[in-house]
């Protein structure tokens, strides 16, 4: 008997038959997508800001930095010594997960610094489907844990839109954080598409939480659906700043780095040669310009800097420990032998700590610095919940041994990173080291080949752009196979490079001859002089560390590679070049929430930084109507920011308070002389600008002035990385150390009104400040 409906809801043809009755019919269930026979589980483990030499199996800082679990993974898998990334986090993740170059994917820089051009708008095109989407449509379960950093910054909020959040990009589950970093003690967490609070457990740490959740999800998967392969994307926030780790871990490294970066640099290089992760004949290039000799530092500087490295090393070892817990669980699965693990770092070690390091990394984002003298008294706190630290750039130089320069640059220190591939069913025990040049953009193609899955011509009805990476599956069984990749371009903040056939042309963009002058405090930064950039030429096949510039010897080869770079720049949406850093983050862009000067909140809310009203360096007025019960009330009425900067209007000990926090270093505090009455009370605060980032704050209760104070300093660019405006709470880290987060208001909040005046401030001077600071 014919039927008007001959297919299942998901589009499959109905394979049964339909008669007049059940006995005259044959059922057929929808099968759904089926993975290829014997398709492996796939696990990506992505660390953040881990330099080439910052794990044991890649030199481990002369064997002083311990990563036993990752070392064991490498020992039974493959290590790659010519793996490269884009040199920055969001772009590398885009290339890794789409298989297209980062500019093709619209992620030419981190999403917070997007601009209105195709290669930089932070909107991954629909024709660049991600690995989880493709694997999911081929029967895989897909899980994402940890750092995401691939959603347009202005969409990282409670209302979305969610079309470029992890679930919309192909993951079944997500648990982690959306921007580039978060506090590891008090993270800004999201589960799927909703905000959640961290578990209320003693000694909470984000990396431990992520490992717990990975083990939970894998246990559930094994229990319910063990015949279905899974894709697990495990991306820690570590060891990116803030360097947060428990005291016991830090204490285990006491004194380990007292010898300083110069001596450990030589030790590291020797061990790398022994391990084979640096080829024989490599020249050790020495200190980057701007790095001071350890012997020339003061006693206080050596003491502070050694402590910074103890904390960072402990942070890496703690991360290794938590990854080890996940690996142990994977080893217990029946499918362990058929589990393909890809471990990598997203870029080289970070020099964003600058010359001295930082107690609070928000200082860097505001284009400011911190003196060592302020750090000496905070060493016992370093790495704990009251700090948000980063280390001095000398440790970043060491961490990239033997490569030159750092994260965000196109030299090898920014782009060459650890890569481990582990797959017991395919890779013999002790697989060894591979030398073939490869890049994060090549990993998706590799996964598709090894799983037996082809990128479909269309995904969700959208014709797909071809993959731009080259599979490195050939390297698994053939160690000496010639490189199959043709060439690879690099660009980040106008630092540029092109690798082809073992040669590399590269320029460090600041101004003419900048590579020699970095570190000179009198050097006038001249942004945008692209025609004055000095290009260098290296034969990487014979000069692993970029120690011998051959530009003057082979000008024709340099010209050839420069032409290829421009060809790729035009092909992959690299143009226009833009060397701005902070200014990009302040550039107006489309928002879901309309920018306006009047905001009314009729309930408690919690916004993210990117969706919060911006009052920095502007006149503004905050008014609230609250109900104070007969027994009194306390808690936050309105706050914005956190431990590293911002403001808070709150009730404590019956009195109204206002606090302005400058970089976590200075707090301006205003308190009403009289306690608040019970019942309905109107409170207000006005900020009247008196100078750059300074203003007079006046406070009222029931329209009567109750205090005034001059705020001499406030953050010039942003208060915090993820924390934003809140009505009724101050969750995460507290703006004011005189109360504990979330310090929720115990009365009723009828409404809060915030009015701003004048255009949003763009701190043009911050661009030059940060350029000088990075020297």
XYZ file of C-alpha atoms in Angstrom:
775
model
C 0.000 0.000 0.000
C 1.503 3.332 -1.011
C 2.156 6.048 1.537
C 2.374 9.799 1.157
C 5.370 9.720 3.525
C 8.297 7.624 2.395
C 11.127 8.959 4.567
C 12.041 9.377 8.233
C 12.151 12.820 9.863
C 15.942 13.054 9.483
C 15.778 12.452 5.741
C 16.566 8.742 5.542
C 14.544 6.661 3.131
C 12.020 4.444 4.884
C 13.214 0.895 4.233
C 10.138 -0.945 5.480
C 6.670 -1.282 4.076
C 3.306 0.075 5.145
C 0.158 -1.958 4.706
C -3.379 -1.445 5.933
C -2.655 -3.086 9.300
C 0.387 -3.716 11.478
C 0.449 -7.367 10.475
C 0.625 -6.346 6.829
C 3.493 -3.886 7.418
C 7.255 -4.055 8.016
C 8.864 -1.552 10.436
C 12.158 0.212 9.796
C 13.842 2.448 12.348
C 15.948 5.476 11.394
C 19.579 4.457 11.604
C 21.088 7.914 11.936
C 24.653 8.778 11.005
C 27.045 5.865 11.250
C 30.800 6.360 11.780
C 33.232 4.457 9.559
C 34.121 0.972 10.722
C 36.738 1.048 13.510
C 36.775 4.864 13.580
C 38.899 5.961 16.544
C 37.928 8.209 19.391
C 39.579 11.595 18.900
C 40.924 13.703 21.764
C 42.401 17.179 21.387
C 44.343 18.446 24.407
C 45.167 22.112 23.916
C 47.333 24.079 26.337
C 47.560 27.845 26.303
C 50.794 29.895 26.089
C 53.029 26.872 26.664
C 56.435 27.509 25.115
C 58.454 25.007 23.107
C 60.770 24.197 26.018
C 58.203 24.214 28.825
C 57.499 20.501 29.148
C 59.875 17.736 30.095
C 59.911 15.947 26.752
C 60.872 19.200 24.967
C 63.729 20.179 27.248
C 61.741 20.986 30.386
C 63.873 24.020 31.189
C 66.909 21.850 31.607
C 64.922 19.101 33.301
C 63.791 21.419 36.087
C 60.147 21.614 35.003
C 58.233 18.360 35.569
C 55.464 17.076 33.247
C 55.546 13.294 33.801
C 52.139 12.505 32.310
C 52.694 14.360 29.064
C 56.216 12.967 28.887
C 54.789 9.462 29.122
C 52.328 10.268 26.352
C 55.198 11.463 24.177
C 57.327 8.447 25.015
C 54.705 6.096 23.593
C 53.657 8.409 20.773
C 55.207 10.856 18.338
C 56.776 14.234 19.061
C 56.973 16.819 16.281
C 59.755 19.381 16.310
C 58.529 21.404 13.345
C 54.905 21.936 14.306
C 53.689 25.520 14.005
C 50.748 27.646 15.025
C 49.491 31.115 14.164
C 51.279 32.495 17.278
C 48.048 33.524 19.038
C 45.215 31.674 20.765
C 41.910 32.378 18.950
C 43.523 32.170 15.485
C 45.244 28.865 16.230
C 42.024 27.391 17.590
C 40.153 28.508 14.480
C 42.734 26.884 12.203
C 42.822 23.731 14.341
C 39.059 23.211 14.423
C 38.170 24.293 10.878
C 41.155 23.148 8.836
C 41.257 26.557 7.178
C 43.747 29.353 7.707
C 42.832 31.708 10.503
C 42.114 34.666 8.230
C 39.934 32.494 6.005
C 37.981 31.672 9.149
C 37.648 35.368 10.030
C 39.863 35.006 13.123
C 42.937 36.951 12.043
C 43.455 37.977 15.661
C 41.828 37.301 19.015
C 38.081 37.899 18.974
C 38.333 40.831 21.379
C 40.295 42.727 18.707
C 38.069 42.032 15.727
C 37.658 44.608 12.965
C 35.173 44.977 10.126
C 37.097 43.084 7.464
C 36.516 39.487 6.285
C 39.759 38.141 7.746
C 39.220 39.804 11.113
C 35.499 40.026 11.923
C 35.498 37.063 14.370
C 32.612 35.418 12.540
C 33.654 31.968 11.385
C 31.941 31.510 8.002
C 29.359 28.780 7.530
C 31.461 27.384 4.696
C 34.234 26.558 7.211
C 32.509 23.817 9.209
C 34.382 22.667 12.288
C 35.722 19.205 13.073
C 33.002 18.549 15.719
C 30.262 19.384 13.221
C 31.691 17.013 10.605
C 32.424 14.218 13.084
C 29.020 14.673 14.702
C 27.286 14.264 11.362
C 29.243 11.034 10.991
C 28.037 9.501 14.220
C 30.465 10.877 16.828
C 29.518 12.258 20.233
C 31.267 15.610 20.650
C 32.321 17.275 23.911
C 34.047 20.602 24.509
C 35.692 21.507 27.820
C 37.592 24.617 28.842
C 38.618 27.605 26.784
C 36.559 28.472 23.693
C 37.567 31.991 22.547
C 35.913 31.725 19.125
C 32.663 33.658 19.569
C 32.470 37.345 18.599
C 33.319 39.196 21.789
C 30.136 41.262 21.756
C 28.079 38.031 21.618
C 29.677 36.563 24.763
C 26.748 37.363 26.990
C 23.574 35.945 28.530
C 21.453 36.711 25.453
C 23.883 35.462 22.821
C 23.131 35.126 19.971
C 24.410 31.611 20.379
C 25.004 30.776 16.714
C 28.785 30.779 17.148
C 28.941 29.268 20.611
C 30.282 25.705 20.904
C 26.935 23.915 20.611
C 26.065 25.706 17.387
C 29.479 24.878 15.951
C 28.996 21.124 16.354
C 29.570 20.193 19.994
C 26.910 18.237 21.910
C 28.084 19.575 25.278
C 30.159 22.528 26.498
C 31.548 23.425 29.911
C 34.108 26.171 30.197
C 34.725 29.852 29.582
C 34.245 32.003 26.507
C 36.909 34.775 26.431
C 40.676 34.444 26.276
C 41.297 33.843 29.956
C 39.631 33.632 33.331
C 40.469 33.513 37.020
C 41.307 29.886 37.856
C 40.107 30.275 41.448
C 36.859 32.081 40.553
C 36.205 31.412 36.856
C 33.456 32.827 34.674
C 31.838 29.514 33.719
C 29.194 28.514 31.180
C 27.534 25.160 30.655
C 26.098 24.736 27.181
C 24.442 28.164 26.665
C 23.872 29.197 30.269
C 26.031 30.687 32.972
C 26.810 28.519 35.995
C 28.693 28.956 39.245
C 31.766 26.840 39.980
C 31.221 23.889 42.321
C 31.306 24.912 45.977
C 34.245 22.749 47.034
C 37.325 23.392 49.134
C 40.466 24.403 47.241
C 38.544 24.757 43.984
C 40.676 25.119 40.851
C 39.400 25.392 37.282
C 41.761 22.819 35.759
C 40.724 20.249 38.355
C 37.080 21.062 37.651
C 37.603 20.560 33.908
C 39.295 17.207 34.510
C 36.458 16.145 36.824
C 33.888 17.055 34.186
C 35.815 15.268 31.418
C 35.919 12.092 33.488
C 32.213 12.438 34.277
C 31.226 12.878 30.652
C 33.434 10.028 29.491
C 31.974 7.785 32.197
C 28.454 8.669 31.097
C 29.410 8.089 27.474
C 30.910 4.687 28.220
C 27.888 3.668 30.277
C 25.239 4.736 27.799
C 26.807 4.688 24.338
C 30.179 2.910 24.410
C 29.906 1.692 20.792
C 29.798 5.259 19.531
C 33.152 7.027 19.077
C 33.644 10.385 20.755
C 35.500 13.604 20.057
C 36.747 15.312 23.225
C 38.187 18.833 22.915
C 39.948 19.455 26.248
C 41.350 23.000 26.245
C 42.722 24.203 29.559
C 43.025 27.845 30.522
C 46.490 26.917 31.768
C 49.251 27.857 31.667
C 48.008 31.199 30.294
C 47.994 34.036 32.814
C 46.790 34.368 35.480
C 49.289 31.856 36.831
C 47.166 30.330 39.588
C 48.102 27.220 41.534
C 48.046 25.891 45.090
C 50.806 26.599 47.578
C 51.916 22.989 47.927
C 52.624 22.817 44.202
C 54.564 26.091 44.378
C 56.582 24.980 47.385
C 57.789 21.928 45.464
C 59.729 24.294 43.182
C 61.330 26.377 45.938
C 64.791 27.465 44.831
C 64.694 25.512 41.567
C 65.094 28.610 39.375
C 67.452 30.638 41.559
C 70.253 30.067 39.028
C 68.389 32.315 36.608
C 67.426 32.206 32.973
C 70.913 32.472 31.454
C 72.300 29.313 33.047
C 69.081 27.341 32.544
C 69.001 28.411 28.881
C 72.226 26.528 28.202
C 71.033 23.501 30.203
C 67.775 23.397 28.280
C 69.495 23.483 24.909
C 71.810 20.612 25.838
C 68.889 18.470 26.953
C 66.881 19.287 23.814
C 69.774 18.084 21.684
C 69.911 14.838 23.680
C 66.157 14.340 23.280
C 66.264 15.003 19.549
C 63.666 17.773 19.694
C 66.378 20.142 18.450
C 68.547 18.869 15.574
C 72.311 18.589 15.814
C 74.096 21.582 14.366
C 71.582 24.102 15.670
C 73.029 27.419 16.805
C 71.812 28.761 20.130
C 71.008 32.399 19.269
C 71.273 33.892 22.760
C 69.123 36.422 24.566
C 66.459 38.338 22.699
C 67.079 42.082 22.655
C 65.643 43.631 25.803
C 66.349 40.623 28.042
C 68.780 41.557 30.777
C 71.551 39.288 31.951
C 70.596 37.520 35.169
C 73.877 38.618 36.730
C 72.977 42.261 36.124
C 69.725 42.108 38.071
C 69.354 43.439 41.598
C 68.860 41.051 44.500
C 65.188 42.037 44.700
C 64.697 41.437 40.988
C 66.286 37.991 41.132
C 64.171 37.101 44.159
C 60.938 38.293 42.534
C 61.643 36.763 39.151
C 62.631 33.382 40.610
C 59.354 33.288 42.533
C 57.418 34.098 39.359
C 58.952 31.095 37.637
C 58.361 28.809 40.609
C 54.673 29.643 40.371
C 54.541 29.180 36.605
C 56.359 25.845 36.755
C 54.004 24.663 39.511
C 51.066 25.753 37.347
C 52.342 23.658 34.424
C 52.996 20.633 36.637
C 49.546 20.912 38.201
C 48.044 21.055 34.700
C 50.026 17.958 33.738
C 48.677 16.215 36.845
C 45.070 16.949 35.930
C 45.624 15.888 32.322
C 47.128 12.708 33.753
C 43.862 12.000 35.555
C 41.979 12.269 32.266
C 44.549 10.082 30.503
C 44.305 7.471 33.257
C 40.555 7.357 32.746
C 40.976 7.005 29.002
C 43.414 4.139 29.537
C 40.706 2.345 31.489
C 38.310 2.395 28.546
C 37.981 -0.629 26.286
C 38.483 1.754 23.370
C 41.825 3.098 24.663
C 43.872 1.332 21.984
C 41.724 3.007 19.345
C 41.884 6.512 20.811
C 43.743 9.121 18.792
C 45.160 11.890 21.011
C 46.489 15.146 19.600
C 48.279 17.337 22.158
C 49.482 20.851 21.326
C 50.067 24.367 22.590
C 48.320 27.211 20.803
C 51.322 29.565 20.622
C 54.755 30.229 22.068
C 55.517 31.488 25.538
C 54.062 34.885 26.386
C 56.157 37.996 27.003
C 53.067 39.992 27.964
C 54.398 40.152 31.505
C 56.939 42.621 30.183
C 60.246 43.504 31.767
C 59.218 42.864 35.380
C 56.231 40.559 35.280
C 52.898 41.504 36.810
C 50.968 41.012 40.014
C 47.840 41.660 37.956
C 47.737 41.011 34.212
C 44.995 43.607 33.812
C 47.844 46.119 34.064
C 49.050 44.904 30.663
C 45.614 45.196 29.084
C 45.471 48.793 30.282
C 48.888 49.547 28.791
C 50.505 50.179 32.180
C 53.409 48.733 34.170
C 54.227 47.582 37.693
C 57.512 48.209 39.546
C 59.391 45.372 41.180
C 59.305 47.281 44.459
C 55.551 46.666 44.679
C 56.016 42.947 44.103
C 58.546 42.182 46.833
C 55.954 42.228 49.597
C 53.528 40.031 47.645
C 55.720 37.008 46.956
C 53.967 34.755 49.474
C 50.644 35.567 47.767
C 51.948 35.030 44.219
C 49.725 32.555 42.388
C 46.987 32.677 45.027
C 43.435 34.070 44.846
C 44.462 37.662 45.623
C 46.821 37.865 42.629
C 46.392 37.645 38.857
C 50.037 37.191 37.904
C 52.304 36.885 34.892
C 56.055 36.323 34.759
C 58.859 38.539 33.398
C 59.721 38.227 29.714
C 63.096 36.652 30.490
C 61.239 33.472 31.395
C 59.304 33.602 28.126
C 62.598 33.829 26.246
C 63.826 30.779 28.173
C 60.529 28.959 27.635
C 60.877 29.228 23.857
C 64.430 27.830 23.733
C 66.027 27.701 21.179
C 63.558 29.822 19.238
C 63.657 33.609 18.937
C 60.975 36.030 20.113
C 57.547 35.260 21.571
C 53.820 34.715 21.327
C 52.090 36.967 18.744
C 55.247 37.244 16.602
C 55.969 35.408 13.354
C 59.430 34.192 14.358
C 59.748 30.635 15.633
C 59.370 31.673 19.274
C 55.795 32.623 18.503
C 54.928 29.894 16.020
C 56.903 26.699 16.788
C 55.120 24.693 19.480
C 54.979 21.200 20.972
C 52.840 18.598 19.197
C 52.322 15.018 20.375
C 50.267 12.445 18.487
C 49.398 9.258 20.348
C 47.381 6.307 19.036
C 48.224 2.849 20.453
C 46.485 0.986 17.631
C 48.606 2.703 15.000
C 51.768 4.089 16.589
C 54.348 1.658 17.902
C 55.589 2.135 21.453
C 58.297 4.781 21.483
C 57.375 6.152 18.093
C 60.034 8.846 18.117
C 60.462 12.381 16.813
C 59.199 13.702 13.493
C 60.842 16.552 11.593
C 58.292 17.393 8.877
C 57.067 20.985 8.814
C 53.391 21.167 9.786
C 50.875 23.647 11.139
C 47.694 23.742 13.210
C 45.704 24.132 9.977
C 46.879 20.617 9.006
C 45.339 18.818 11.990
C 41.726 18.716 10.731
C 42.796 17.133 7.450
C 44.844 14.632 9.452
C 41.871 13.698 11.635
C 39.593 13.245 8.633
C 42.091 10.957 6.951
C 42.742 8.878 10.060
C 39.029 8.490 10.872
C 38.098 7.679 7.280
C 35.761 10.657 7.072
C 35.679 13.048 4.134
C 34.750 16.688 4.436
C 31.298 16.784 2.836
C 30.584 19.058 -0.108
C 27.979 20.837 1.995
C 27.178 21.061 5.709
C 23.748 22.181 6.885
C 22.986 23.154 3.309
C 26.069 25.370 2.926
C 28.661 24.509 0.272
C 31.992 24.020 1.988
C 35.257 25.789 1.295
C 38.037 23.249 0.665
C 40.415 22.434 3.482
C 43.546 24.581 3.423
C 45.663 22.223 5.495
C 47.647 19.166 4.451
C 47.247 15.896 6.338
C 50.318 14.730 8.234
C 49.029 11.164 8.541
C 51.881 10.149 6.210
C 54.403 10.984 8.936
C 53.101 8.306 11.294
C 54.427 5.300 9.433
C 57.182 6.956 7.404
C 59.521 8.959 9.639
C 61.777 10.114 6.794
C 58.996 10.954 4.341
C 59.528 14.228 2.493
C 57.316 17.118 3.539
C 54.067 17.115 1.601
C 53.090 20.664 2.526
C 53.780 23.276 -0.114
C 54.021 26.477 1.930
C 52.533 28.316 4.902
C 52.072 32.005 5.518
C 51.988 33.748 8.927
C 50.614 37.127 10.018
C 49.860 38.565 13.433
C 49.607 42.311 14.211
C 51.517 42.853 10.939
C 54.388 40.553 11.922
C 54.658 38.470 8.751
C 56.375 35.334 7.484
C 56.265 32.790 4.677
C 57.682 29.273 4.870
C 58.272 27.301 1.673
C 60.499 24.315 0.927
C 62.587 24.735 4.053
C 63.098 28.494 3.658
C 61.464 31.226 5.692
C 61.140 34.956 5.143
C 60.032 36.876 8.229
C 59.732 40.416 9.519
C 59.286 41.703 13.037
C 57.008 44.677 12.570
C 57.452 47.795 14.661
C 59.563 50.071 12.515
C 62.820 50.071 10.631
C 65.413 47.793 12.243
C 63.140 47.252 15.238
C 64.555 43.816 15.924
C 67.848 45.391 16.926
C 66.341 48.231 18.898
C 63.756 46.502 21.036
C 64.662 47.131 24.622
C 65.788 50.722 24.112
C 63.516 52.837 26.355
C 64.197 55.900 24.199
C 63.083 54.154 21.044
C 60.092 55.972 19.521
C 57.551 53.376 18.455
C 56.394 54.156 14.919
C 53.369 52.031 14.174
C 52.198 51.534 10.600
C 55.463 52.051 8.707
C 55.099 48.753 6.872
C 57.417 49.773 4.038
C 60.223 50.247 6.569
C 60.019 46.725 7.973
C 63.239 44.759 7.646
C 62.742 41.265 6.258
C 65.000 38.417 7.312
C 65.661 35.147 5.509
C 66.451 31.804 7.121
C 67.062 28.352 5.719
C 65.085 26.597 8.441
C 65.938 23.174 7.049
C 69.526 23.849 8.163
C 69.008 26.684 10.671
C 66.437 25.459 13.181
C 66.692 28.478 15.503
C 66.720 31.318 12.948
C 70.247 32.222 13.981
C 71.708 33.050 10.548
C 69.994 35.749 8.500
C 70.696 35.123 4.793
C 68.718 38.045 3.398
C 71.844 39.768 2.097
C 73.246 36.497 0.701
C 70.112 35.375 -1.161
C 68.078 38.472 -2.009
C 66.376 36.661 -4.871
C 65.067 33.962 -2.541
C 63.826 36.614 -0.118
C 62.023 38.431 -2.935
C 60.467 35.150 -4.062
C 59.089 34.407 -0.597
C 57.855 37.963 -0.111
C 55.921 37.660 -3.371
C 54.425 34.365 -2.211
C 53.433 35.974 1.087
C 51.552 38.733 -0.731
C 49.896 36.162 -2.979
C 48.664 34.223 0.051
C 47.671 37.425 1.858
C 45.334 38.284 -0.999
C 44.034 34.720 -1.247
C 43.299 34.189 2.457
C 41.857 37.581 3.555
C 45.006 38.735 5.375
C 44.731 42.290 4.093
C 44.446 45.035 5.212
C 47.396 44.945 7.582
C 46.659 46.384 11.006
C 49.316 46.680 13.696
C 47.118 48.081 16.462
C 46.734 46.134 19.688
C 44.647 47.893 22.333
C 42.964 50.242 19.851
C 41.337 47.283 18.113
C 39.620 46.226 21.308
C 38.129 49.713 21.673
C 36.890 49.958 18.091
C 33.076 50.220 17.711
C 31.441 47.106 16.318
C 27.912 45.729 15.883
C 26.340 44.716 19.165
C 23.344 42.667 20.098
C 22.641 45.129 22.917
C 22.210 48.634 21.543
C 24.649 51.171 22.933
C 22.783 53.895 24.744
C 23.106 56.400 27.560
C 20.221 55.186 29.731
C 19.931 51.734 31.325
C 17.213 50.538 33.679
C 17.419 47.283 35.597
C 14.216 46.064 37.233
C 15.753 42.824 38.523
C 19.072 41.352 39.497
C 21.252 40.766 36.457
C 24.774 39.602 35.693
C 26.390 40.740 32.472
C 29.750 39.986 30.904
C 32.412 42.591 30.284
C 31.618 42.844 26.581
C 27.886 43.407 27.150
C 28.185 45.874 30.040
C 27.652 49.645 29.896
C 30.993 51.392 29.594
C 31.496 54.281 32.037
C 35.289 54.497 31.840
C 36.489 58.122 31.761
C 32.921 59.425 31.286
C 30.465 61.306 33.449
C 27.887 58.856 34.776
C 25.135 58.617 37.382
C 23.844 55.554 39.239
C 20.568 55.582 41.157
C 18.793 52.756 42.943
C 15.608 52.246 44.889
C 16.015 49.552 47.530
C 13.928 48.062 50.333
C 15.760 47.689 53.641
C 13.987 45.236 55.993
C 13.548 45.928 59.674
C 16.610 43.922 60.609
C 18.754 45.858 58.161
C 20.388 44.741 54.920
C 23.817 44.399 53.404
C 25.326 43.490 50.078
C 26.060 44.863 46.621
C 23.519 47.041 44.849
C 25.541 47.612 41.664
C 29.049 46.557 40.681
C 31.205 46.311 37.584
C 34.578 44.601 37.355
C 36.428 42.610 39.959
C 39.626 42.305 41.915
C 41.637 43.948 39.120
C 39.539 47.096 38.781
C 36.055 48.571 38.664
C 33.495 50.038 41.045
C 30.920 48.869 43.570
C 27.954 50.494 45.317
C 27.014 48.459 48.381
C 25.624 48.391 51.909
C 27.811 47.163 54.764
C 27.328 47.506 58.513
C 24.167 49.439 57.731
C 26.006 52.194 55.826
C 26.091 52.990 52.114
C 29.507 52.587 50.503
C 31.082 53.296 47.135
C 34.481 51.946 46.076
C 36.537 52.655 42.963
C 39.296 50.116 42.298
C 42.361 51.058 40.225
C 44.126 47.954 38.888
C 43.701 46.234 42.244
C 46.469 48.500 43.543
C 44.527 51.450 44.942
C 40.972 51.644 46.307
C 39.109 54.914 46.780
C 36.430 54.401 49.434
C 33.401 56.562 50.295
C 31.111 55.728 53.266
C 27.966 57.456 54.451
C 28.232 58.890 57.962
C 24.789 57.703 58.998
C 23.295 54.233 58.568
C 20.461 53.710 56.134
C 16.937 53.803 57.458
C 14.603 50.848 56.987
C 11.907 50.698 54.348
C 12.159 52.153 50.881
C 15.393 54.103 50.352
C 16.695 55.960 47.305
C 20.476 55.977 46.886
C 22.584 57.516 44.158
C 26.173 58.105 43.070
C 27.458 60.535 40.442
C 30.892 60.590 38.839
C 31.922 63.970 37.458
C 35.059 63.800 35.357
C 37.817 66.158 36.505
C 40.709 64.787 34.458
C 41.805 61.759 32.489
C 40.491 58.699 34.359
C 39.853 60.867 37.414
C 36.669 62.301 38.839
C 34.775 63.552 41.850
C 32.254 61.057 43.210
C 29.226 62.363 45.095
C 26.863 60.057 47.001
C 23.222 60.723 48.014
C 20.678 59.007 50.246
C 17.066 60.073 49.745
C 18.289 63.030 47.675
C 20.514 64.295 50.502
C 24.302 64.388 49.822
C 26.110 62.093 52.228
C 29.676 62.245 50.982
C 32.133 63.218 48.275
C 35.574 61.962 47.322
C 38.134 62.486 44.561
C 39.058 59.380 42.579
C 42.523 60.155 41.268
C 43.012 57.000 39.177
C 40.771 54.487 37.420
C 41.427 51.810 34.821
C 41.869 53.440 31.401
C 40.817 50.575 29.105
C 38.964 47.815 30.964
C 38.178 46.665 34.478
C 38.441 42.912 34.044
C 38.704 40.275 31.346
C 35.354 38.573 31.880
C 33.595 40.153 34.848
C 31.010 42.808 34.016
C 28.103 44.759 35.450
C 25.974 43.098 38.117
C 22.870 44.229 39.948
C 22.531 42.711 43.417
C 25.861 40.835 43.506
C 29.590 40.999 42.871
C 30.395 37.424 41.863
C 33.734 36.085 40.721
C 36.396 38.226 42.352
C 35.298 41.181 44.513
C 35.873 44.807 43.518
C 36.473 45.648 47.180
C 38.625 43.368 49.376
C 36.540 44.443 52.382
C 33.797 41.944 51.487
C 33.632 38.413 50.108
C 32.066 37.636 46.746
C 29.256 37.412 45.789
C 28.100 39.621 48.700
C 24.501 39.444 47.491
C 22.144 42.187 48.638
C 19.887 40.842 51.382
C 17.121 43.396 50.938
C 15.001 44.006 47.856
C 16.145 45.942 44.805
C 13.213 47.737 43.200
C 15.198 49.213 40.334
C 18.612 50.505 39.336
C 19.140 53.226 36.744
C 22.478 53.997 35.129
C 22.981 57.052 32.937
C 26.133 57.871 31.009
C 27.125 61.045 29.227
C 29.320 61.653 26.211
C 30.986 59.296 23.750
C 32.649 56.122 24.946
C 36.291 56.755 25.720
C 38.943 55.411 23.363
C 42.326 55.495 25.040
C 44.514 56.308 22.050
C 47.584 56.709 24.250
C 47.279 53.097 25.414
C 48.562 51.890 22.057
C 51.882 53.652 22.495
C 52.016 52.748 26.199
C 51.697 49.068 25.470
C 54.191 49.247 22.626
C 56.734 50.821 24.962
C 55.775 48.441 27.758
C 56.417 45.380 25.596
C 59.951 46.564 25.025
